[in-house]
Coordinates of C-alpha atoms and ligand atoms in Angstrom, one line a residue:
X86 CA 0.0 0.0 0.0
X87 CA 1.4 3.6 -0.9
X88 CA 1.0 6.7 0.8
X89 CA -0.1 9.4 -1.3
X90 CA 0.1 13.2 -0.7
X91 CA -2.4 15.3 -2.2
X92 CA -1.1 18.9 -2.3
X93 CA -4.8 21.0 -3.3
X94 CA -6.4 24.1 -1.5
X95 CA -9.9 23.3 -3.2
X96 CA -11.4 21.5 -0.8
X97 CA -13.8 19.7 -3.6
X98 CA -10.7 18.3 -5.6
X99 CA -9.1 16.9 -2.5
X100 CA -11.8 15.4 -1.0
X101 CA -12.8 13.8 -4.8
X102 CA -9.2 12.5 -5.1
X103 CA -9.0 11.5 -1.6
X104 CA -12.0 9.5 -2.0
X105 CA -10.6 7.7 -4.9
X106 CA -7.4 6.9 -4.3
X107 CA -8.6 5.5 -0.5
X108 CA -11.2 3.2 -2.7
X109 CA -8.1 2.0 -4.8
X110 CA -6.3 0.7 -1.8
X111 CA -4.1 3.8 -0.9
X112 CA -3.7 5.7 1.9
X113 CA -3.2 9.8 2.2
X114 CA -2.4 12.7 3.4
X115 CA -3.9 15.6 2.1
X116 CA -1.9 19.4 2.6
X117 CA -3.7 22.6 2.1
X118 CA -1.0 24.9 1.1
X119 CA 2.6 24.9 -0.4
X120 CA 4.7 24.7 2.9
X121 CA 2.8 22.2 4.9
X122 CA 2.6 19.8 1.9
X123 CA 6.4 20.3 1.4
X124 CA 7.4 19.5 5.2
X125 CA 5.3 16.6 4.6
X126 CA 6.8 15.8 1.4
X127 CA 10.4 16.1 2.9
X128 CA 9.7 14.3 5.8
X129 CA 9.7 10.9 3.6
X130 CA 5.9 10.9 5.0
X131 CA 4.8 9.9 1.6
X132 CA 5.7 7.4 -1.5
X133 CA 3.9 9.8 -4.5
X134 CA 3.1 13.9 -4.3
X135 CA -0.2 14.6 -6.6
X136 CA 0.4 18.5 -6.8
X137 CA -1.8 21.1 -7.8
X138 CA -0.1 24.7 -9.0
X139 CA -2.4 27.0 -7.7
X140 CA -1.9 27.1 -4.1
X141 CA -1.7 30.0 -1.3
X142 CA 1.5 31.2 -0.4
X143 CA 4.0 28.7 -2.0
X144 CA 2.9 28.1 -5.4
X145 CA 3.5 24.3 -7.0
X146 CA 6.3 25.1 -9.0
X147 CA 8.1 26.3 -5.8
X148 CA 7.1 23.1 -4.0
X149 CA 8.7 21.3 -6.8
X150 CA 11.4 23.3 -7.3
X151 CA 12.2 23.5 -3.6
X152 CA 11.9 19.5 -3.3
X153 CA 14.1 18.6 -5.9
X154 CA 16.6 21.1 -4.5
X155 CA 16.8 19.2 -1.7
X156 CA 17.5 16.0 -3.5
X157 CA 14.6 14.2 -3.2
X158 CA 13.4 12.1 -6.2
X159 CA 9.7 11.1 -5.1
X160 CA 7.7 11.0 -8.0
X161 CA 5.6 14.4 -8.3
X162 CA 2.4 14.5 -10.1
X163 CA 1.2 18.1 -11.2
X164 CA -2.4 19.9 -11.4
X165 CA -2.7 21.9 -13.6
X166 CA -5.6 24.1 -14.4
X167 CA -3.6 25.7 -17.5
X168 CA -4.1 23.7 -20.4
X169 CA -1.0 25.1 -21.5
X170 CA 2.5 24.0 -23.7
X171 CA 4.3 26.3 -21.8
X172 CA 3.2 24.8 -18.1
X173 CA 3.9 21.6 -19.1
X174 CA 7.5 21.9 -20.5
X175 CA 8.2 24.1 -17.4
X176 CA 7.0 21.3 -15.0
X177 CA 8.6 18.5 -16.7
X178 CA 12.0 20.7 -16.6
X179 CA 11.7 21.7 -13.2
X180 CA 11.6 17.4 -12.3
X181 CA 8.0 16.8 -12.5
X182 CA 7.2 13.3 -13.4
X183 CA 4.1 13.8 -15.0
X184 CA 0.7 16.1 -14.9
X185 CA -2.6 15.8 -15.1
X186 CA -4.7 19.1 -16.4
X187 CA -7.7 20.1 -14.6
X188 CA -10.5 19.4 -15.4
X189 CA -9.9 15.7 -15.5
X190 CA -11.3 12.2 -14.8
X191 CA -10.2 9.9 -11.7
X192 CA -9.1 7.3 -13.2
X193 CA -6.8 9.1 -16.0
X194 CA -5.3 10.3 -12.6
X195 CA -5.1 6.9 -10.9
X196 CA -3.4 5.2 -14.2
X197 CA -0.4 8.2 -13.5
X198 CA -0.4 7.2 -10.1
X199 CA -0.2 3.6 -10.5
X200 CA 2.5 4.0 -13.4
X201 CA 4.9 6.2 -11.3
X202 CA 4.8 3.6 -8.4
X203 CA 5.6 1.0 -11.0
X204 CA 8.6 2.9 -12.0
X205 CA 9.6 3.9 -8.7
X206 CA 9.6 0.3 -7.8
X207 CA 12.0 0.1 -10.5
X208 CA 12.2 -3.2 -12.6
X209 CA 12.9 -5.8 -9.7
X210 CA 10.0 -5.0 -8.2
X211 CA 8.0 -5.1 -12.0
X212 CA 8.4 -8.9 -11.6
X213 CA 6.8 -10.6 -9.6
X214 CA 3.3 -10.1 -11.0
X215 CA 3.0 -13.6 -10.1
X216 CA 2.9 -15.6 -7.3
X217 CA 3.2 -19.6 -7.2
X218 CA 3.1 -21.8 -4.8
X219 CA 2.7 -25.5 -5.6
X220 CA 0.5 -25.6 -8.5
X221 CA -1.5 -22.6 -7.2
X222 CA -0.7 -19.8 -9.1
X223 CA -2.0 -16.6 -9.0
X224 CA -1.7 -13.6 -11.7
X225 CA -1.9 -10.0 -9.9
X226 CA -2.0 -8.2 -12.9
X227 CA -5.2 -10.2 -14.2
X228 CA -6.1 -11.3 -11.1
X229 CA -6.3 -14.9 -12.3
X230 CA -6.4 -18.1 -10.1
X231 CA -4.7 -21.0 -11.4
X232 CA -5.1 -24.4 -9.5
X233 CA -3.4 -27.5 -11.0
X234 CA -4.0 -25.9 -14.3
X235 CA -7.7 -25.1 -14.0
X236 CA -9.3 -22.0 -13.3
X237 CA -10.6 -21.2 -10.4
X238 CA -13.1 -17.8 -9.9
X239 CA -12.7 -16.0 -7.1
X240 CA -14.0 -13.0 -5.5
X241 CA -11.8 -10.1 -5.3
X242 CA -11.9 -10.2 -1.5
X243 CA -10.8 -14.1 -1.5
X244 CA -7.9 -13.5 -4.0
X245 CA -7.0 -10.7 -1.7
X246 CA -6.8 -13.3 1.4
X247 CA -5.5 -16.1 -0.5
X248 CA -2.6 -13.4 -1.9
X249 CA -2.0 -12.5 1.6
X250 CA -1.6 -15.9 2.7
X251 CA 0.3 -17.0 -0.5
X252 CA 2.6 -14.4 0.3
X253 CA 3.4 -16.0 3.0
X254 CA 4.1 -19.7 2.3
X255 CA 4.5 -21.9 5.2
X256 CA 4.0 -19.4 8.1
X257 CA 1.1 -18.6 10.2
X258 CA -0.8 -15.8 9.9
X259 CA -3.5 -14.7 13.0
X260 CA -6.6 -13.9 12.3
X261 CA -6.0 -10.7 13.6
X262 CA -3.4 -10.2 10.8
X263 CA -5.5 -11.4 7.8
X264 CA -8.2 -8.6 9.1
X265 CA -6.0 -6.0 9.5
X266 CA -4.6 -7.3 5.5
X267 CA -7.6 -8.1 3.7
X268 CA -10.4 -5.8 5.5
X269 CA -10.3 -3.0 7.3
X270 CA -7.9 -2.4 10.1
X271 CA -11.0 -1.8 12.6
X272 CA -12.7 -4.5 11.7
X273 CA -14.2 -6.4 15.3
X274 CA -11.4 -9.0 15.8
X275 CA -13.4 -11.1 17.3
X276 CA -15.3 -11.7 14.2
X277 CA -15.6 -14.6 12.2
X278 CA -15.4 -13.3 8.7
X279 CA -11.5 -14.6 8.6
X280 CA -13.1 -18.2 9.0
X281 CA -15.9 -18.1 6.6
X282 CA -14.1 -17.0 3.8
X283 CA -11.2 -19.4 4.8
X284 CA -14.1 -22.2 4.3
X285 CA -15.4 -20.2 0.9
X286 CA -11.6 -20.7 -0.4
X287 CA -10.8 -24.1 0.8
X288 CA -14.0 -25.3 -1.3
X289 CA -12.7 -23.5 -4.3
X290 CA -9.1 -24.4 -4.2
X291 CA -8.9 -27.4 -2.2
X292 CA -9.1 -28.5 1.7
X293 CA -5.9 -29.1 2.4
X294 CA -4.2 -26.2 0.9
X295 CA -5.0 -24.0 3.7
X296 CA -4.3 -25.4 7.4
X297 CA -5.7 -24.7 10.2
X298 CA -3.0 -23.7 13.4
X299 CA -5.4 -24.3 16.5
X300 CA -5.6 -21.3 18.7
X301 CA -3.0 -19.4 16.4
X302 CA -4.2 -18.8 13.1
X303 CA -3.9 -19.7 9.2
X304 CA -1.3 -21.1 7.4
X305 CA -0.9 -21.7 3.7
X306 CA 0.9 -25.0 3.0
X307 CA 4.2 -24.7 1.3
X308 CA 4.2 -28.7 -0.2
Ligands
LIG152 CA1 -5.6 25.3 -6.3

């Protein structure tokens, strides 16, 4: 999960962004002018900036201009309201990664986002778009389920929990763990969600590919 900053003074456009990207799985932080958002950005508080240009006090540009100066390299997404050539070149020059012109549609904004952190990641982390253990395989890009060859259809909550415990191979995870992973991190612990869909994926991918640890928790089994 990434933490994104969302540098905006228009109330309406963070809260819409906010919204979104917290839907999509990330967290933020959201700064209403120039200087708080570049303390925060500085402070290695956040993994992307979304920045808009029009903002009291410090303006973007000086945001940026005052964040690369200092060396950092987080990757910096710009607002802009000015449909403009000249804007653009400027931003791109002055280390901006990208930008978005105002107005514009979530999800042209969330592609950015997501292809920053993919390059950010840089190409080690591009790899493993897969994860395999025994014959279950599972594809995060298509969100596929593979077991023994076949198919398998699963929710997108159970490929979630089924990624989580995949990712672990061999080690016990507590309920407690899986709920703070898979659903929300306020979720009652003492409920029993973890279990049912536990059940719901041993049907689909097979019993005895998900053991039971009494009084501990979940394990996914390695051979
Ligand atoms: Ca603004």
């Amino acid at each position: 999960m990434s933490t994104i900053l969302i540098v905006e003074d228009e109330e309406r456009i963070a809260s819409f962004v906010e919204k979104g990207l917290r839907s999509a799985g990330h967290q933020t932080v959201v700064a209403r002018d120039g200087a708080t958002g570049l303390a925060i950005a500085e402070a290695g508080a956040c993994d992307l900036v979304v920045l808009d240009i029009g903002l009291p006090g410090m303006d973007g540009w000086e945001v940026l201009e005052r964040l690369r100066g200092s060396g950092s390299t987080l990757p910096v997404i710009m607002l802009t309201a000015r449909d403009s050539v000249h804007d653009t070149v400027t931003g791109l020059e002055s280390g901006a990664n990208d930008y978005v012109t105002k107005p514009f549609q979530f999800a042209e904004l969330l592609a950015r986002i997501r292809l920053r952190l993919r390059e950010e990641q840089g190409p080690s982390a591009q790899a493993p778009h897969r994860i395999e253990v025994t014959d279950v395989v599972l594809d995060l890009r298509t969100r596929r389920v593979e077991v023994a060859g076949a198919e398998v259809s699963l929710t997108a909550r159970e490929f979630t929990l089924l990624q989580v415990l995949m990712e672990h191979p061999g080690q016990v995870l507590s309920r407690e763990q899986l709920l703070g992973q898979v659903w929300d991190t306020d979720f009652d612990p003492r409920s029993n969600v973890v279990d049912v869909f536990v059940r719901t994926l041993r049907r689909k991918i097979g019993a005895d590919r998900i053991e039971t640890v009494r009084g501990m928790g979940y394990r996914f089994v390695r051979e």
